[in-house]
Every structure is written in C-alpha cells, then in structure tokens.
mmCIF file of C-alpha atoms in Angstrom:
data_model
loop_
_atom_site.group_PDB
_atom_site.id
_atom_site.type_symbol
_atom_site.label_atom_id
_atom_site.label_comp_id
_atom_site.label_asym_id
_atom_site.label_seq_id
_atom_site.Cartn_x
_atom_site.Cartn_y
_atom_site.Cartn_z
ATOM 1 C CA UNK A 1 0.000 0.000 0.000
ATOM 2 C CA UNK A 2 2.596 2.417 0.553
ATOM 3 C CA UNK A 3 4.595 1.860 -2.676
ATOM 4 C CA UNK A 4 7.168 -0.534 -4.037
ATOM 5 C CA UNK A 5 9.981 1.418 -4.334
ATOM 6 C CA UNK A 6 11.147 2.360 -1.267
ATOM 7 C CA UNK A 7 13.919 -0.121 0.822
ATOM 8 C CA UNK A 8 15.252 1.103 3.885
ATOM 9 C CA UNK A 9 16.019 -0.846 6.949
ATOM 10 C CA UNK A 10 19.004 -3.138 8.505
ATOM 11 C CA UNK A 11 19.097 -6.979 8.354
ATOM 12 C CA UNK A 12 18.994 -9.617 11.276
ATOM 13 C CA UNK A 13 22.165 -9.902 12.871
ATOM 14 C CA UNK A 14 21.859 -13.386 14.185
ATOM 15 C CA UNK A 15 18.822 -14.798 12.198
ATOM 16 C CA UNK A 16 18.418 -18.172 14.014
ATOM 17 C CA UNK A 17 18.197 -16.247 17.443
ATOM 18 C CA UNK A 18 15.332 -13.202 16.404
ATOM 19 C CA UNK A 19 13.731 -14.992 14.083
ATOM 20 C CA UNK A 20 9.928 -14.885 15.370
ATOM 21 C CA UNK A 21 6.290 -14.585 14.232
ATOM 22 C CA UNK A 22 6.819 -11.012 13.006
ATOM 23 C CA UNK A 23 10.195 -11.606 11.723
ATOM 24 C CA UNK A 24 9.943 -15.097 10.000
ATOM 25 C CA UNK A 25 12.534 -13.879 7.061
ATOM 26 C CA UNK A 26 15.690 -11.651 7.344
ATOM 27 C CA UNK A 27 14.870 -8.840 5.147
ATOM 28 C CA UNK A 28 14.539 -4.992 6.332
ATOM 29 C CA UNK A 29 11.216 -3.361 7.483
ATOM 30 C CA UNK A 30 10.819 -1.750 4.169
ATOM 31 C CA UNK A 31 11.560 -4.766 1.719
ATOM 32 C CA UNK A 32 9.527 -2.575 -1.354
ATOM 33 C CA UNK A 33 7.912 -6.074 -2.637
ATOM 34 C CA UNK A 34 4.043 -7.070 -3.378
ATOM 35 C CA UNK A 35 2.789 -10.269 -1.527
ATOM 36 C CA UNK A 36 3.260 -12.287 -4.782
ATOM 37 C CA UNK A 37 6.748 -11.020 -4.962
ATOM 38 C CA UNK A 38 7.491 -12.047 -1.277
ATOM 39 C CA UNK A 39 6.148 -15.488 -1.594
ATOM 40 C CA UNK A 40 8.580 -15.708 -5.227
ATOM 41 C CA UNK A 41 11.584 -14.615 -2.882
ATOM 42 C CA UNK A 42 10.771 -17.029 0.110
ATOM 43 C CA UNK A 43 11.376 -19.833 -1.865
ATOM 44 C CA UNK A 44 14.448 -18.533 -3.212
ATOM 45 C CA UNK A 45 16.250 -18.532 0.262
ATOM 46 C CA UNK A 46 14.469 -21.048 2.023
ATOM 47 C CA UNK A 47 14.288 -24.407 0.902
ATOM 48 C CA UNK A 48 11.473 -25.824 3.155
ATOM 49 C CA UNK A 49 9.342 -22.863 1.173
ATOM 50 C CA UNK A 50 10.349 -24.606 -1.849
ATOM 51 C CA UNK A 51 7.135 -25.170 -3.930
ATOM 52 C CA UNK A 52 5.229 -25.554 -7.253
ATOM 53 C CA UNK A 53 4.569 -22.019 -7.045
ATOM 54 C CA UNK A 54 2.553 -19.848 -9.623
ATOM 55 C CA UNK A 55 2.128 -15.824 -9.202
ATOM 56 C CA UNK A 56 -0.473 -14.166 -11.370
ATOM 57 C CA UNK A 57 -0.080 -10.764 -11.847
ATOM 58 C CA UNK A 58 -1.899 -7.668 -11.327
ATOM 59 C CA UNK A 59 -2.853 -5.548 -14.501
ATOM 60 C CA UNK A 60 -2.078 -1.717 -14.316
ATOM 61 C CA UNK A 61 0.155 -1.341 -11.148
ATOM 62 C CA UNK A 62 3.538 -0.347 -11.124
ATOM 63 C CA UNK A 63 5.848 0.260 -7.864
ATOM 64 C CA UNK A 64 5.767 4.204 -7.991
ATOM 65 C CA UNK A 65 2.180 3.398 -7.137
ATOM 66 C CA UNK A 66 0.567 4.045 -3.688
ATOM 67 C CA UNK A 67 -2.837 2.931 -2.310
ATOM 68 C CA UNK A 68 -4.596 6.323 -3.089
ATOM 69 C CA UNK A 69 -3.014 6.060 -6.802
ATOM 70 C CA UNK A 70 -4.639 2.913 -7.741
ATOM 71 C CA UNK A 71 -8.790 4.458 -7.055
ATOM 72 C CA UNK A 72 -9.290 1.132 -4.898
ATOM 73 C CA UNK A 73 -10.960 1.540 -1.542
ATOM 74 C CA UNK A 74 -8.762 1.314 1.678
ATOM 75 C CA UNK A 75 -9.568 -1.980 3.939
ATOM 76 C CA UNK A 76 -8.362 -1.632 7.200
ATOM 77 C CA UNK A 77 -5.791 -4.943 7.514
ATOM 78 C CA UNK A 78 -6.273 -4.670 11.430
ATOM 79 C CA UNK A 79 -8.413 -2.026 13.713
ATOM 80 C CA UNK A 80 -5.190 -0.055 14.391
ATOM 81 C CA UNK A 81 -4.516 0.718 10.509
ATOM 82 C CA UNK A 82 -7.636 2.634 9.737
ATOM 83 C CA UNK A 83 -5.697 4.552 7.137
ATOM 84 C CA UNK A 84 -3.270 4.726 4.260
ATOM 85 C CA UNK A 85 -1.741 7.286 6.280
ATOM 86 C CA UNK A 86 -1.347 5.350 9.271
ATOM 87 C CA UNK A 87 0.506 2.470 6.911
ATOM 88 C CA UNK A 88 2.651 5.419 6.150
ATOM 89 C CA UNK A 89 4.473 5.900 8.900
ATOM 90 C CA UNK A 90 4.268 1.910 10.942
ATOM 91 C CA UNK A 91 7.252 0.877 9.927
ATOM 92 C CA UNK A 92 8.384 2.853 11.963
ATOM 93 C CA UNK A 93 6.468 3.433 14.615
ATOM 94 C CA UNK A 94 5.651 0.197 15.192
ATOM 95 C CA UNK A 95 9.028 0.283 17.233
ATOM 96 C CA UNK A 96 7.061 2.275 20.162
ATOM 97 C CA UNK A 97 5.434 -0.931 21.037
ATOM 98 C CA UNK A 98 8.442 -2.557 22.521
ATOM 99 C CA UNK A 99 8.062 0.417 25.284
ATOM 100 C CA UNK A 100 5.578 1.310 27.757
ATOM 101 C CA UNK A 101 4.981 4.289 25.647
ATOM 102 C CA UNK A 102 2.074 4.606 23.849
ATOM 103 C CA UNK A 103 1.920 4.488 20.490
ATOM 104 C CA UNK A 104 -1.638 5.983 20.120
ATOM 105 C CA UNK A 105 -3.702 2.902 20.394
ATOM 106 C CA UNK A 106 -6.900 3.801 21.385
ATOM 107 C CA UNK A 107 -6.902 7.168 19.965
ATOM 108 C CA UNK A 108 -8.187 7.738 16.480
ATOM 109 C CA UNK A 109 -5.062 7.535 14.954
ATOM 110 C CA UNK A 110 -2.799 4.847 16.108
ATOM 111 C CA UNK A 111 0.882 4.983 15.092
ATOM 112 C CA UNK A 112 0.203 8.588 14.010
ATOM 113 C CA UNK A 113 0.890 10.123 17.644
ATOM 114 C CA UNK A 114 2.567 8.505 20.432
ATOM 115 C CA UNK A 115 3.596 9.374 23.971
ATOM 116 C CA UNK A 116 3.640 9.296 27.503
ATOM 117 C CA UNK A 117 2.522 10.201 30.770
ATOM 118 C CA UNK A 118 5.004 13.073 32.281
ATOM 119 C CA UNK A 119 6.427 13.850 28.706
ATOM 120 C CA UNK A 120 6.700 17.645 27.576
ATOM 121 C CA UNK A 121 4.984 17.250 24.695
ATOM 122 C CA UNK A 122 6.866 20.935 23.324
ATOM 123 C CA UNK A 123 10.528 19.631 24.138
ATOM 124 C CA UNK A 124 9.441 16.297 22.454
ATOM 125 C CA UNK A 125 8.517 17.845 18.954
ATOM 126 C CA UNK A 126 11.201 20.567 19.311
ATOM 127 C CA UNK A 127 14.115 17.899 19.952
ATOM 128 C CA UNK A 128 12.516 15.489 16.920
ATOM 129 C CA UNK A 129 11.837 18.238 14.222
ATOM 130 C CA UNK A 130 15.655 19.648 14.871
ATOM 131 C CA UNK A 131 16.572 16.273 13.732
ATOM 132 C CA UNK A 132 16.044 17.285 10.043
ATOM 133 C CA UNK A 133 14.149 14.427 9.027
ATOM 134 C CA UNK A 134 12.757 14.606 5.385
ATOM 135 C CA UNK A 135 9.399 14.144 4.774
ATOM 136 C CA UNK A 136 7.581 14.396 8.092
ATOM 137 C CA UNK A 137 7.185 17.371 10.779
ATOM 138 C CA UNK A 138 5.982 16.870 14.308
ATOM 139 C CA UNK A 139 3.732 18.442 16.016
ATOM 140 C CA UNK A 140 3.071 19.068 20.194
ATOM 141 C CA UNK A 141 -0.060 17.222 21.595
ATOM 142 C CA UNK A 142 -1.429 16.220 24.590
ATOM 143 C CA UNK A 143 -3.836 13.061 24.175
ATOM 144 C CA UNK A 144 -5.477 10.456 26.320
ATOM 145 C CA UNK A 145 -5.914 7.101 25.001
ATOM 146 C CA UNK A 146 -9.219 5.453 25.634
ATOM 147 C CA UNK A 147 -7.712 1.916 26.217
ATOM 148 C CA UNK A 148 -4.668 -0.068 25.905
ATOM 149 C CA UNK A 149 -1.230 1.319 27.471
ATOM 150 C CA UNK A 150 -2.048 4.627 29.966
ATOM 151 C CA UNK A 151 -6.017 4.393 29.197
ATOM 152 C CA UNK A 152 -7.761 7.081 30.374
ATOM 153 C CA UNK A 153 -4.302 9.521 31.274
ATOM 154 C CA UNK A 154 -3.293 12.123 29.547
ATOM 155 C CA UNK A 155 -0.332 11.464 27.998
ATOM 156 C CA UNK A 156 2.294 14.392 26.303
ATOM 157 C CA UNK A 157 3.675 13.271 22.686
ATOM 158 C CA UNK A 158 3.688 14.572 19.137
ATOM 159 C CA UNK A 159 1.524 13.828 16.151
ATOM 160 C CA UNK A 160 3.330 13.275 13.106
ATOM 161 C CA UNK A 161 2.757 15.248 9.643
ATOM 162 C CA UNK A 162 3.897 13.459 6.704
ATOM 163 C CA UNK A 163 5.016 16.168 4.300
ATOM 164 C CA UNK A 164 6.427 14.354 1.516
ATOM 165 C CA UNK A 165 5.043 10.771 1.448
ATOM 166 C CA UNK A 166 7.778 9.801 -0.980
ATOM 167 C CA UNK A 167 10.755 11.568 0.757
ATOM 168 C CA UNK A 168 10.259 10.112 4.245
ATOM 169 C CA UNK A 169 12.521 7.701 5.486
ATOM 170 C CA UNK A 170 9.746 5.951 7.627
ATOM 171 C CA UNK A 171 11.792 3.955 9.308
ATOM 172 C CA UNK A 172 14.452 5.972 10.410
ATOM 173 C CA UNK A 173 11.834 7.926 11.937
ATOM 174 C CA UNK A 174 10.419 5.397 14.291
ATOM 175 C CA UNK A 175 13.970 5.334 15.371
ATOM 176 C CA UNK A 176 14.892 8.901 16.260
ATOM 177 C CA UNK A 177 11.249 8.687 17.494
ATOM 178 C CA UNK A 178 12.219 5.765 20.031
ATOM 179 C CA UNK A 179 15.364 7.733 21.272
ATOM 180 C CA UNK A 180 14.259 10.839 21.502
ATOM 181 C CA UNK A 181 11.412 9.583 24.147
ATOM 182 C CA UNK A 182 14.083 7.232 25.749
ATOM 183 C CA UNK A 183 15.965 10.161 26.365
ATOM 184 C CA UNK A 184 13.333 12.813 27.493
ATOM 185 C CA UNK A 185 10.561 10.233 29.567
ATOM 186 C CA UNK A 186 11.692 10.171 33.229
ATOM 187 C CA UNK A 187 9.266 6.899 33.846
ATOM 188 C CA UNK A 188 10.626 5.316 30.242
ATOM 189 C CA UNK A 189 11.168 1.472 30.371
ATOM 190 C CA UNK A 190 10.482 -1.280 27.487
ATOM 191 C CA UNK A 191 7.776 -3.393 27.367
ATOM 192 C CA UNK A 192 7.585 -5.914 29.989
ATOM 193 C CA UNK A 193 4.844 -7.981 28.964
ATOM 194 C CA UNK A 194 4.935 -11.293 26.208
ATOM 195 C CA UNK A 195 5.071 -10.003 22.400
ATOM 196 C CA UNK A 196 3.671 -11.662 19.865
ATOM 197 C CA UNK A 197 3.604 -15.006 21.111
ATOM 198 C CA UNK A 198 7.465 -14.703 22.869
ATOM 199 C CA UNK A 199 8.409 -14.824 25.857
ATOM 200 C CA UNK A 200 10.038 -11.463 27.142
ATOM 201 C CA UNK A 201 13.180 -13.439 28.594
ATOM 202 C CA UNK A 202 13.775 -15.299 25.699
ATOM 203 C CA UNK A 203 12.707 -12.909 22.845
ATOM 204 C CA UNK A 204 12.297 -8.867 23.601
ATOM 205 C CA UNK A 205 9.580 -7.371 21.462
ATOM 206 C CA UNK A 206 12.451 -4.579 20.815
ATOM 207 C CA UNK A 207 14.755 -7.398 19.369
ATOM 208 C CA UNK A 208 12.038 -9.033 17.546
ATOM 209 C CA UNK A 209 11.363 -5.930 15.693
ATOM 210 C CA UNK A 210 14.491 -5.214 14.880
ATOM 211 C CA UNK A 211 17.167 -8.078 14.939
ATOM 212 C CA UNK A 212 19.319 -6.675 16.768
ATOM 213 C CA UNK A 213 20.893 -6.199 19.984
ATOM 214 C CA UNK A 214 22.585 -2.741 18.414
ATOM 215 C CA UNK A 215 19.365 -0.406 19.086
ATOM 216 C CA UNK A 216 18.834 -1.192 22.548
ATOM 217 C CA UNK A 217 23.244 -0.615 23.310
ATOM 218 C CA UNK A 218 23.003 2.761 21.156
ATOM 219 C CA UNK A 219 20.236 4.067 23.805
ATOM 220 C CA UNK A 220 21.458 2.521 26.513
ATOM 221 C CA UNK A 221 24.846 4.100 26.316
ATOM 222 C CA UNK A 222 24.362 7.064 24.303
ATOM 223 C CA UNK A 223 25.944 5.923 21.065
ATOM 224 C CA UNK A 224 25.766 7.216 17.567
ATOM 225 C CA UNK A 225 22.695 6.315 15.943
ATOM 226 C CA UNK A 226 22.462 7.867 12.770
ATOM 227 C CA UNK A 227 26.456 5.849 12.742
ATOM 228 C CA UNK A 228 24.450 2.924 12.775
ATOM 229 C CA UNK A 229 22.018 3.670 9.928
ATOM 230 C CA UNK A 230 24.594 4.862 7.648
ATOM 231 C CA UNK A 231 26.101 0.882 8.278
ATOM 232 C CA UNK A 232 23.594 -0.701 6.948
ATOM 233 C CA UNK A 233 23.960 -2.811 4.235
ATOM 234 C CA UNK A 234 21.536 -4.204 2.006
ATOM 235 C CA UNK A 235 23.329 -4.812 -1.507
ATOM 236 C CA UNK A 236 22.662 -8.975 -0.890
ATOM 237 C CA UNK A 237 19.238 -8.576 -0.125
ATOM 238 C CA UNK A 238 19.315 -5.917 -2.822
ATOM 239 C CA UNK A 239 20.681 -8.530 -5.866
ATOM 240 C CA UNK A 240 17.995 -11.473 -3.964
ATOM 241 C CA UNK A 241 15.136 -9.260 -4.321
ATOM 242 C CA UNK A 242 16.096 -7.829 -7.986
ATOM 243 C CA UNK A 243 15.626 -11.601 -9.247
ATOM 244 C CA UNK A 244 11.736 -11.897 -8.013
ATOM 245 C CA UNK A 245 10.509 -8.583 -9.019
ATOM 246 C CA UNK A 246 7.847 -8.973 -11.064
ATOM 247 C CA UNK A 247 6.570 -5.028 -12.037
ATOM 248 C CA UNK A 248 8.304 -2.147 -13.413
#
C-alpha cells in the first residue's frame, strides 16, 4: 500500500536467534515487494518454502504506485490501521510498542501520535523536528488514550505530519522517534509484557522488531545512531530481491 519502491532498513544480525512470528525472514522493514513477490523470494532462500509455485499478476500497477493512486478503496488490515496514512508511517512506529509508551492505540489515529505520561509534549517535537528528518514534521499534543497502554491519562507526545510521502525515510523515523522519548521520559522502560507469542526473557519485542541487539546498546549508552544507519547494508538482499521482481 505504501509503494514498491522504497527499501530502507538493517538486516537480522543473528537470524536463528530473532527470528519470530513477526520476523519469519531476514529482510529490512521496508523490503519494497508485493505479496506475490514475497512469496517468489521465500522460496528462493528457504528451501522448506520450496514449492510448485505460480504468481499471477496484477494488470495496471507499477511500484511508484501508492494505495490512493490505484482508485481502490482502503480496507483496514487490522483495527489499528484505519488509514493509508497510518501504513505510512508503521514501519516505523511500530518500534514504540516494545516500550511502555504509547503508540496511540486507542486514539483515532494509532501509530500517528505517540507518547507518555510526564512527557513535555513541546521539548518532544522541538528535539525530533531539529533532527532534520525529510518528509515528516511533528507536532506538540497532549492526548489520552481510551484503552490499551495509559487508558484514560493524559499522555504528552507529538503527532506526526507526513510532508512528503515519498521523501520520508519511515523507518528511520520510528527510530529517532524511540530515542528521543528514551531520552526525554523520566518513567521510560520497554515493554515488559509477552510479544507476539514470545516470551520477554527469551525474545524482547524490541529485538524481535528489529534483529538486533545494536538499538537497545546505542540508547542505553548514548551511542551514535544515525552511525548505525549509515552501516547498513543491504546490496545482498538488494541482488535477492532484484531476481523476483515482477513489475516495473
């Protein structure tokens, strides 16, 4: 729905160790494939997936395509993606639920604002938008979810603007997102309870997203982050994804 150009995104680090029911294959958050395109590429590196396999294909979309651009309706995929625009920004934000923030379940738009009890919601937005990020602004707000994490209190956080759909690095967002409220929330602390079907001593929901244990050291100890996305390296998923491809 959001396009299948854009990549972005690091790899597992240890595959066999974070693999998990939202992480089944090691490719980035923003692989830029169709579902036909991901089954093609499944087989390809995993022989158990190996199968008499037949793709038909879609007249009149091509990846430079969004949802809005095709004049078919939007079906919500779950209750907390109401919206094209709230695809727009997840894979990013999605990263919000491995802390006790919340990240605007039970408001009207999830993944679209997030926050926290006891966070200024001006010093939030100030410290994300002098980040630079292309694409999206952010903007100071005070909401109170109606159920889920910090139902019923008010919480201070930022809604997000996207600004340029096609420039923003959605991703990288939900990153800078997840410091910058690990740094400023005096309460902050990751999620304690089972995600997903894993237990939290054996498989963080944090790790599971992500694959690594990298994010988690970077916050912990202050490190570089924006060192870390400029390491990433995707030129062999790159070349494993070019051979499945199926639209122009």
């Amino acid at each position: 729905p959001i396009g299948g150009v854009g990549v972005e995104g690091n790899l597992f680090e240890d595959g066999d160790r974070w693999f998990s029911f939202v992480g089944q294959f090691n490719i980035p958050p923003r692989h830029g494939m169709t579902i036909g395109e991901l089954a093609k590429f499944y087989q390809n590196v995993d022989d158990k997936y190996r199968c008499d396999l037949e793709v038909i294909p879609v007249h009149g979309w091509t990846r430079e395509l969004w949802w809005d651009d095709t004049d078919l309706p939007w079906v919500p995929p779950s209750p907390n993606m109401p919206t094209l625009a709230t695809a727009t920004v997840y894979p990013g934000m999605c990263l919000i639920e491995a802390t006790a923030a919340s990240e605007g379940r039970g408001t009207t738009i999830p993944f679209e604002i997030y926050g926290a009890p006891r966070v200024d919601p001006f010093k939030l937005a100030e410290q994300l938008n002098a980040i630079g990020l292309a694409g999206i602004r952010f903007r100071p707000q005070y909401f109170q979810p109606t159920f889920q994490k910090h139902g019923g209190t008010v919480c201070g956080g930022v809604q997000l603007h996207v600004t340029d759909r096609n420039a923003l690095q959605s991703y990288r967002a939900g990153l800078w997102a997840t410091k910058i409220i690990h740094d400023l929330w005096p309460d902050f602390r990751w999620r304690s309870e089972a995600y997903e079907y894993e237990p939290p001593d054996e498989r963080h929901a944090l790790e599971q997203l992500v694959g690594t244990l990298q994010l988690r050291e970077i916050l912990t100890k202050g490190a570089d982050l924006e060192a870390w996305i400029g390491s990433w390296d995707l030129s062999e998923f790159e070349r494993a994804r070019a051979d499945v491809l199926m639209y122009s």
